[in-house]
Coordinates of C-alpha atoms and ligand atoms in Angstrom, one line a residue:
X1304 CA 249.8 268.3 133.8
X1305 CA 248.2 265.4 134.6
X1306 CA 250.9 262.4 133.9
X1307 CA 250.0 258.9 133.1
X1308 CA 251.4 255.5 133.6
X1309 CA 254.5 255.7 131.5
X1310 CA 255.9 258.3 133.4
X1311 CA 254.8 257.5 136.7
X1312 CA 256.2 253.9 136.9
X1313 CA 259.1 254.8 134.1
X1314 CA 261.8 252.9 135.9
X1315 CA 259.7 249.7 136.9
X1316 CA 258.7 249.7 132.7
X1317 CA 260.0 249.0 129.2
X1318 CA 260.3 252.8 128.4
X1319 CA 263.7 254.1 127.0
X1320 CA 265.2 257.3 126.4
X1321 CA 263.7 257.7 122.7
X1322 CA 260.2 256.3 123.6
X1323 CA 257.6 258.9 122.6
X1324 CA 254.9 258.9 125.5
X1325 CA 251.5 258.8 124.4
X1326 CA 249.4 259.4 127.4
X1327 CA 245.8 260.7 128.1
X1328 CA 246.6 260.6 131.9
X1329 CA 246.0 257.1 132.3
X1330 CA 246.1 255.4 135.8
X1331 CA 245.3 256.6 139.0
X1332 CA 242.4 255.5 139.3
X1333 CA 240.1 255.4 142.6
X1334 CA 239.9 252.4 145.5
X1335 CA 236.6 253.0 146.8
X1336 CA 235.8 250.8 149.9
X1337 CA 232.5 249.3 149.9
X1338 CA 231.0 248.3 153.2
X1339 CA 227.4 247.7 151.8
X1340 CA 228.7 245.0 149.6
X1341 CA 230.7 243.4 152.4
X1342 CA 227.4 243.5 154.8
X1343 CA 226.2 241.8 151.9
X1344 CA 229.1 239.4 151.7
X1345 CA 229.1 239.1 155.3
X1346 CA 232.7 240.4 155.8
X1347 CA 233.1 243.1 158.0
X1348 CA 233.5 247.2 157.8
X1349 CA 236.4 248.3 156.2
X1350 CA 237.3 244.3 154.4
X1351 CA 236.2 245.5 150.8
X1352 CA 237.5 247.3 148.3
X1353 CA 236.7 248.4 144.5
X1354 CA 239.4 249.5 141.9
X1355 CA 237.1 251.4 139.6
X1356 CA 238.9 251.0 136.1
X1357 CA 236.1 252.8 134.4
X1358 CA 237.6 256.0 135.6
X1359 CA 240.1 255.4 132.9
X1360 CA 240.3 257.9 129.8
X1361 CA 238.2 255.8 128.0
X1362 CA 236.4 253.8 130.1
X1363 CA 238.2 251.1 130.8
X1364 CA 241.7 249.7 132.0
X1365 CA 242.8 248.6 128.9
X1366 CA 244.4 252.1 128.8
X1367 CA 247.1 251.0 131.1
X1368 CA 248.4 248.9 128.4
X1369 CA 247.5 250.7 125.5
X1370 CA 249.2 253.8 126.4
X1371 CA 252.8 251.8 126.1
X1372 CA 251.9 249.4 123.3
X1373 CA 250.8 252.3 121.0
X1374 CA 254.0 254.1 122.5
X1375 CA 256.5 251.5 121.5
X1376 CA 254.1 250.8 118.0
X1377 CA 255.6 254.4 117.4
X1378 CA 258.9 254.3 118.2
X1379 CA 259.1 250.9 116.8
X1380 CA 257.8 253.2 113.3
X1381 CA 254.9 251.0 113.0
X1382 CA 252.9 251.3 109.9
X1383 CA 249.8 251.1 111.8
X1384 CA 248.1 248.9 114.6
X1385 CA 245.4 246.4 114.9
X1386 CA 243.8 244.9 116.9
X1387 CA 240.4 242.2 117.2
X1388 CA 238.3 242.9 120.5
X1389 CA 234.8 242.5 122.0
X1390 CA 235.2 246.3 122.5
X1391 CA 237.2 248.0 125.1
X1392 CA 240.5 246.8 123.3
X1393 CA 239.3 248.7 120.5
X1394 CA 238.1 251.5 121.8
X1395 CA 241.6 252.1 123.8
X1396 CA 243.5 251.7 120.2
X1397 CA 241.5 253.9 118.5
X1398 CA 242.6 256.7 121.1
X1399 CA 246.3 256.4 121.4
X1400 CA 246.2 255.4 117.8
X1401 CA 244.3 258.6 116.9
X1402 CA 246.8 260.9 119.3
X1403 CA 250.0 259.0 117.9
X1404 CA 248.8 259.6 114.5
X1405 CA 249.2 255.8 113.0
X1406 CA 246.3 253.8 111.5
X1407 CA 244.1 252.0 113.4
X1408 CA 242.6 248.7 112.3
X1409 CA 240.1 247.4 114.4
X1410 CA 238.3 243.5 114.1
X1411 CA 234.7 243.2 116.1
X1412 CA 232.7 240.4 116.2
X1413 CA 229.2 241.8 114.4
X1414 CA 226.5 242.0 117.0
X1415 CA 229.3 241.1 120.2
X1416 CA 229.8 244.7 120.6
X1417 CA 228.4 246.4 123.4
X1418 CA 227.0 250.3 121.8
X1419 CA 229.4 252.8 123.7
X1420 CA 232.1 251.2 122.5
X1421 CA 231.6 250.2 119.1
X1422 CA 230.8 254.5 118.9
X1423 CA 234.2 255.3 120.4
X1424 CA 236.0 253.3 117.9
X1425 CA 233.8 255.1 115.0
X1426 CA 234.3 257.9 117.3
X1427 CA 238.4 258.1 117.6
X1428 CA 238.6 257.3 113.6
X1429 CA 239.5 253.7 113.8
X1430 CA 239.2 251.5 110.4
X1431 CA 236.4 249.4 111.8
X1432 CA 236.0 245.5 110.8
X1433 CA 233.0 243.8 111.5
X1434 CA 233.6 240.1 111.3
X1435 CA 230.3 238.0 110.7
X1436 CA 231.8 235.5 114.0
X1437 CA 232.8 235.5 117.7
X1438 CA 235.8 237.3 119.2
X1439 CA 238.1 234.0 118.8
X1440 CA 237.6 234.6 114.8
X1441 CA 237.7 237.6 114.8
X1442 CA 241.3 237.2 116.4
X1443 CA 241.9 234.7 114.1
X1444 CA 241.6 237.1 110.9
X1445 CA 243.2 240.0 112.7
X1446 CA 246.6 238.3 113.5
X1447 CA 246.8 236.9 109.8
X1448 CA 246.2 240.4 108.5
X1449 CA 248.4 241.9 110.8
X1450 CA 251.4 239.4 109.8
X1451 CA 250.4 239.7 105.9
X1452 CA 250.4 243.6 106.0
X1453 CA 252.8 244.3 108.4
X1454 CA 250.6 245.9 110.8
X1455 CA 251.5 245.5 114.7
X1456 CA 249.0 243.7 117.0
X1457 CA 247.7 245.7 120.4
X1458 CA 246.0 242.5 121.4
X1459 CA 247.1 241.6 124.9
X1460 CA 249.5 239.0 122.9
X1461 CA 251.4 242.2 123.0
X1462 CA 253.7 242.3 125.8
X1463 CA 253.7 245.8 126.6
X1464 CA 250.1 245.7 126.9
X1465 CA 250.8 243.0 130.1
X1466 CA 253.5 245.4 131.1
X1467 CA 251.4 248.1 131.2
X1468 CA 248.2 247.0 133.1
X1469 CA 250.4 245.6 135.7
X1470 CA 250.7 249.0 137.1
X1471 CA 247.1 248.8 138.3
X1472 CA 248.6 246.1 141.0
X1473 CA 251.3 249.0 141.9
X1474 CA 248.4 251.3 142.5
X1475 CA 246.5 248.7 145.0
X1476 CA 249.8 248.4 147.0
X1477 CA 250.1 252.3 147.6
X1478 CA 246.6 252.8 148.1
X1479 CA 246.1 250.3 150.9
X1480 CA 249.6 250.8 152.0
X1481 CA 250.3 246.9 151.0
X1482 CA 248.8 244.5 149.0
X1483 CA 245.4 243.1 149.8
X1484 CA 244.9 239.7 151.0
X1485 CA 242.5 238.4 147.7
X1486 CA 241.7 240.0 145.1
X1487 CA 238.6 239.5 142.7
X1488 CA 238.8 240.2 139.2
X1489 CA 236.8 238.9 135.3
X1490 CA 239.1 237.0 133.4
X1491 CA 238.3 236.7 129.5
X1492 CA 240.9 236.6 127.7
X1493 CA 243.5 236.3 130.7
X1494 CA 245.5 239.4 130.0
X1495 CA 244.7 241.3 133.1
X1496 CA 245.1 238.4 135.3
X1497 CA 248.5 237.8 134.5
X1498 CA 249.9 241.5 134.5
X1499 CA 247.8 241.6 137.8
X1500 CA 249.9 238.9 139.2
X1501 CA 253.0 240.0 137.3
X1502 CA 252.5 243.4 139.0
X1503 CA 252.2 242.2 142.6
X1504 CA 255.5 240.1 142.4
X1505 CA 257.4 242.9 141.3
X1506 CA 255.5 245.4 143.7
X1507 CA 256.8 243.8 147.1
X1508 CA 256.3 240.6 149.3
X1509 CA 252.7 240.8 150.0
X1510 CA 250.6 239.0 148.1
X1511 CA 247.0 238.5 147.0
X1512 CA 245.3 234.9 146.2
X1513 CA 244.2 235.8 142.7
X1514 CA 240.7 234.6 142.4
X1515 CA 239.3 235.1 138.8
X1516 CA 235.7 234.4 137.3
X1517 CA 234.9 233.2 134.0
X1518 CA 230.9 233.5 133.2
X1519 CA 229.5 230.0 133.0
X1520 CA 228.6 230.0 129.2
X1521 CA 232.5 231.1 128.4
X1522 CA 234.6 229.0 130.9
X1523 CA 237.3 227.4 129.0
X1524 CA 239.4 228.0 131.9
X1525 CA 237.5 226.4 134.6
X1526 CA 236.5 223.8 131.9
X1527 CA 240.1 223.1 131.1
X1528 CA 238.8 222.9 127.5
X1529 CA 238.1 225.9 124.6
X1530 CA 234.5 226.6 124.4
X1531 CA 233.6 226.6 120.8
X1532 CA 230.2 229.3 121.1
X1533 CA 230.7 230.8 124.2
X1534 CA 227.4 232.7 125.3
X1535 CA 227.1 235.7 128.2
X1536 CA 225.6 239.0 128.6
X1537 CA 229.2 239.8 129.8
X1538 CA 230.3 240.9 126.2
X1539 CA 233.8 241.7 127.4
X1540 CA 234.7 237.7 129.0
X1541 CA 232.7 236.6 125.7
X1542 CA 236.1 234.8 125.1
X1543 CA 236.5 230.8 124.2
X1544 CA 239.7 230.0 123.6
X1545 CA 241.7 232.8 126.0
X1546 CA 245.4 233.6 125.0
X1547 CA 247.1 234.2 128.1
X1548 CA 245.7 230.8 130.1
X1549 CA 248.8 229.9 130.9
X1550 CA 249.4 233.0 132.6
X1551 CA 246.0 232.8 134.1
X1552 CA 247.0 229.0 135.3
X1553 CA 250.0 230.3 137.2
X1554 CA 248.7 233.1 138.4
X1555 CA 245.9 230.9 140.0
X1556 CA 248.2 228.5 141.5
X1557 CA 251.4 230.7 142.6
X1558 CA 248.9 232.8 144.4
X1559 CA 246.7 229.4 146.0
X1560 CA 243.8 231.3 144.1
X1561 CA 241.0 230.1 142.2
X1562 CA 239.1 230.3 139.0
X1563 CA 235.4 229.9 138.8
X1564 CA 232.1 230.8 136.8
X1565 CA 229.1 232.7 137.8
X1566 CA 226.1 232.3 135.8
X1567 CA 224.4 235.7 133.9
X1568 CA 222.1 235.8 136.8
X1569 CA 224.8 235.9 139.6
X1570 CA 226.6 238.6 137.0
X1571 CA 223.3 240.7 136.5
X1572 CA 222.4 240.5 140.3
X1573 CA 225.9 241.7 141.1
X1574 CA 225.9 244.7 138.7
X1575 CA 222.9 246.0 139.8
X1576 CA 223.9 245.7 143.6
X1577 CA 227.0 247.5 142.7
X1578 CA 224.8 250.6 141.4
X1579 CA 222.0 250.2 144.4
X1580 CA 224.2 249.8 147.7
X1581 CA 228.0 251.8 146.1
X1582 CA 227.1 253.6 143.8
X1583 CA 229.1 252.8 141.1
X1584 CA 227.9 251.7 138.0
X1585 CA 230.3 249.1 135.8
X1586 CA 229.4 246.9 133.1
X1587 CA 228.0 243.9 133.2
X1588 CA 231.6 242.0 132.6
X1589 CA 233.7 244.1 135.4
X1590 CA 230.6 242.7 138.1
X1591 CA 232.0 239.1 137.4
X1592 CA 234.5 239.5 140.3
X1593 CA 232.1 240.7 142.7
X1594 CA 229.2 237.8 141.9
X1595 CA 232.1 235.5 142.4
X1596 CA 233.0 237.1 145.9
X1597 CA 228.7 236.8 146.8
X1598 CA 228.9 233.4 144.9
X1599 CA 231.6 231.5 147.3
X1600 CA 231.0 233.8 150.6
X1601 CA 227.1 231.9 150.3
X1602 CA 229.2 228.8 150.1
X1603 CA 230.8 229.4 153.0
X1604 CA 234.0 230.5 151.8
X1605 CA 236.7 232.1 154.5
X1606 CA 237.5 235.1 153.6
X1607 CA 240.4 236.6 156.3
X1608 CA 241.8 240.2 155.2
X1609 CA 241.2 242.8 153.1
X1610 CA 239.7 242.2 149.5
X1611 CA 240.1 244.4 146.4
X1612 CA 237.8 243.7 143.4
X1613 CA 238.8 245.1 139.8
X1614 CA 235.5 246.9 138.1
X1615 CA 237.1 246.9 134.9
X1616 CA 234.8 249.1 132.9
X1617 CA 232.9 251.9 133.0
X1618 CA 228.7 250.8 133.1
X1619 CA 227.7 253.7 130.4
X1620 CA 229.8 251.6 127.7
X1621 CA 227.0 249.3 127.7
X1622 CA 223.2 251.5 127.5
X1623 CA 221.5 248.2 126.7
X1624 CA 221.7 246.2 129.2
X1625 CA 220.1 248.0 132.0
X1626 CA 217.0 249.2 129.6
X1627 CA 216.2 245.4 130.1
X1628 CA 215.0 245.9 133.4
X1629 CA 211.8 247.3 134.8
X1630 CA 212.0 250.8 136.7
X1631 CA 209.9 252.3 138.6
X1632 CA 209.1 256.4 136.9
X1633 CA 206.5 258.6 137.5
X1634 CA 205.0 260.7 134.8
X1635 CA 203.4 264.0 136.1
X1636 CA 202.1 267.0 134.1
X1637 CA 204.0 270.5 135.4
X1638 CA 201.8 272.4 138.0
X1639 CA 200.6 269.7 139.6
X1640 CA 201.3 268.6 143.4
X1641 CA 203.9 265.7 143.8
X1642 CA 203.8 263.5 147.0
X1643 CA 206.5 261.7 147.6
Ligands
PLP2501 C1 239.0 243.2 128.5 C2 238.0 243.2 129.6 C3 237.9 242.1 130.5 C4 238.7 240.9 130.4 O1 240.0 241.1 130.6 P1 241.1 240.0 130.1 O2 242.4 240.6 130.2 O3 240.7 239.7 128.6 O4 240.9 238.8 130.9 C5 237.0 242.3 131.5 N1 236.2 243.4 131.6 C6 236.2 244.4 130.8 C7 235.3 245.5 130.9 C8 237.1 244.3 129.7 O5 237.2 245.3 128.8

């Protein structure tokens, strides 16, 4: 049997003798190395690497943490779980929810939603919640719900959720052998960032400058400000007001990192390249890290090492988006002779 997380990095988590282990087989997911994309980035054969998240049970690596949170929910005899996300959060809860047979509660910003996820939460039986504002509200009314009905809150607030996705960092250690020399990564809401950097203290002495992108039109962090109606295609970094900055802060600076914004164009250009030269098809949010590599490598930026970058969703999540773009079909009638 396929085993996830939990059980995989038991000792190195908060998982006791009487925790019930709600797993879909999360985890182990692939490092694909990308030597198109570092031709691209001028960096040489062998430099590059992708952590492709979207291989994740559903679709993105939000499962890492929602496989413990909704674990301890249970043993903690929870009366349900909620949660307010752009998507991926939501679609994650519904699942382990669904498996671990408590109520699911779920608070999306109306029209922030990207289609493949909004249809998973429907999907997995989640209570869904459209709130008529952006994610930051919608956060807002989930947390006062949650304290007035004693619900518990899978938000990455949740410290097992931080616990959990810090195992992705354990992963990128064993699959390279040690850790990478940078690694590249979205940041909305700061969560991954910080069990990111969390993971790789606790995984050894190697080290990764953390080097996180915000897109332009959500950059409270580079800003230093909350941004009251942050705009991006990026659905998932759609974020304003980002609870774990301070995590995101220290992670940047303990790791002599950086965080920057790419603008939708350097987000779409790098999503599509991603499909085009690897292969590998992410949504638009998870190609932040990789425009931010192309963006600072065209300013000249050193990069010595290897680099990882975290594709942290799966591109069929979000059907929309590439239907914006031309294509090039053909049409034919059957019978008829094709050159090509
Ligand atoms: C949640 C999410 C992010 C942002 O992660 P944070 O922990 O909020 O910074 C990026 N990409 C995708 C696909 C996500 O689902």
């Amino acid at each position: 049997m396929t085993q996830g997380i939990l059980a995989r990095y038991r000792d190195r988590l908060p998982v006791g003798a009487k925790t019930p282990i709600i797993t879909l087989g999360e985890g182990a997911t692939p490092l694909v190395q990308a030597d198109a994309l570092a031709r691209r980035a001028g960096l040489p054969k062998g430099s590059l690497y992708l952590k492709l998240e979207g291989s994740n049970p559903t679709g993105s690596f939000k499962d890492r943490g929602m496989t413990l949170a909704i674990s301890k929910a249970l043993e903690s005899g929870a009366r349900g779980v909620l949660c307010a996300s752009t998507g991926n959060t939501a679609a994650s809860a519904a699942a382990y929810a669904a498996r671990a047979g408590l109520r699911c509660v779920v608070f999306l910003p109306k029209g922030g939603v990207a289609m493949g996820k909004l249809v998973q939460s429907l999907m997995y039986g989640a209570e869904v919640v459209e709130v008529r504002g952006n994610f930051d509200e919608a956060l807002a009314l989930a947390m006062s719900t949650a304290r007035r009905e004693g619900f518990t809150v899978v938000n990455s607030s949740n410290p097992f959720r931080i616990e959990g996705q810090k195992t992705g960092a354990f992963e990128i250690v064993e699959q390279l052998g040690a850790a990478p020399e940078y690694q590249f990564m979205p940041v909305g809401n700061a969560g991954n960032i910080t069990a990111y950097w969390k993971g790789y203290r606790e995984a050894g002495p190697g080290r990764p400058r953390m080097m996180g992108f915000q897109a332009a039109g959500a950059a409270p962090l580079v800003l230093g400000r909350p941004v009251l109606k942050p705009k991006t295609v990026a659905t998932a970094i759609r974020i304003g007001n980002p609870v774990s900055r301070e995590g995101a802060l220290r992670a940047r600076d303990e790791s002599r990192g950086l965080i920057g914004k790419v603008s939708d164009a350097q987000i779409i250009n790098a999503y599509r390249l991603l499909a085009r030269l690897e292969g590998v098809f992410c949504e638009p949010s998870s190609a932040a890290g990789v425009a931010g590599l192309l963006k600072i490598r065209h300013e000249g930026y050193p990069i010595r090492g290897r680099a990882v970058c975290i594709l942290t969703g799966h591109g069929l999540k979000d059907p929309d988006t590439p239907l914006q773009f031309a294509y090039k079909r053909k049409i034919v009638a059957p019978g008829g002779k094709l050159r090509l």
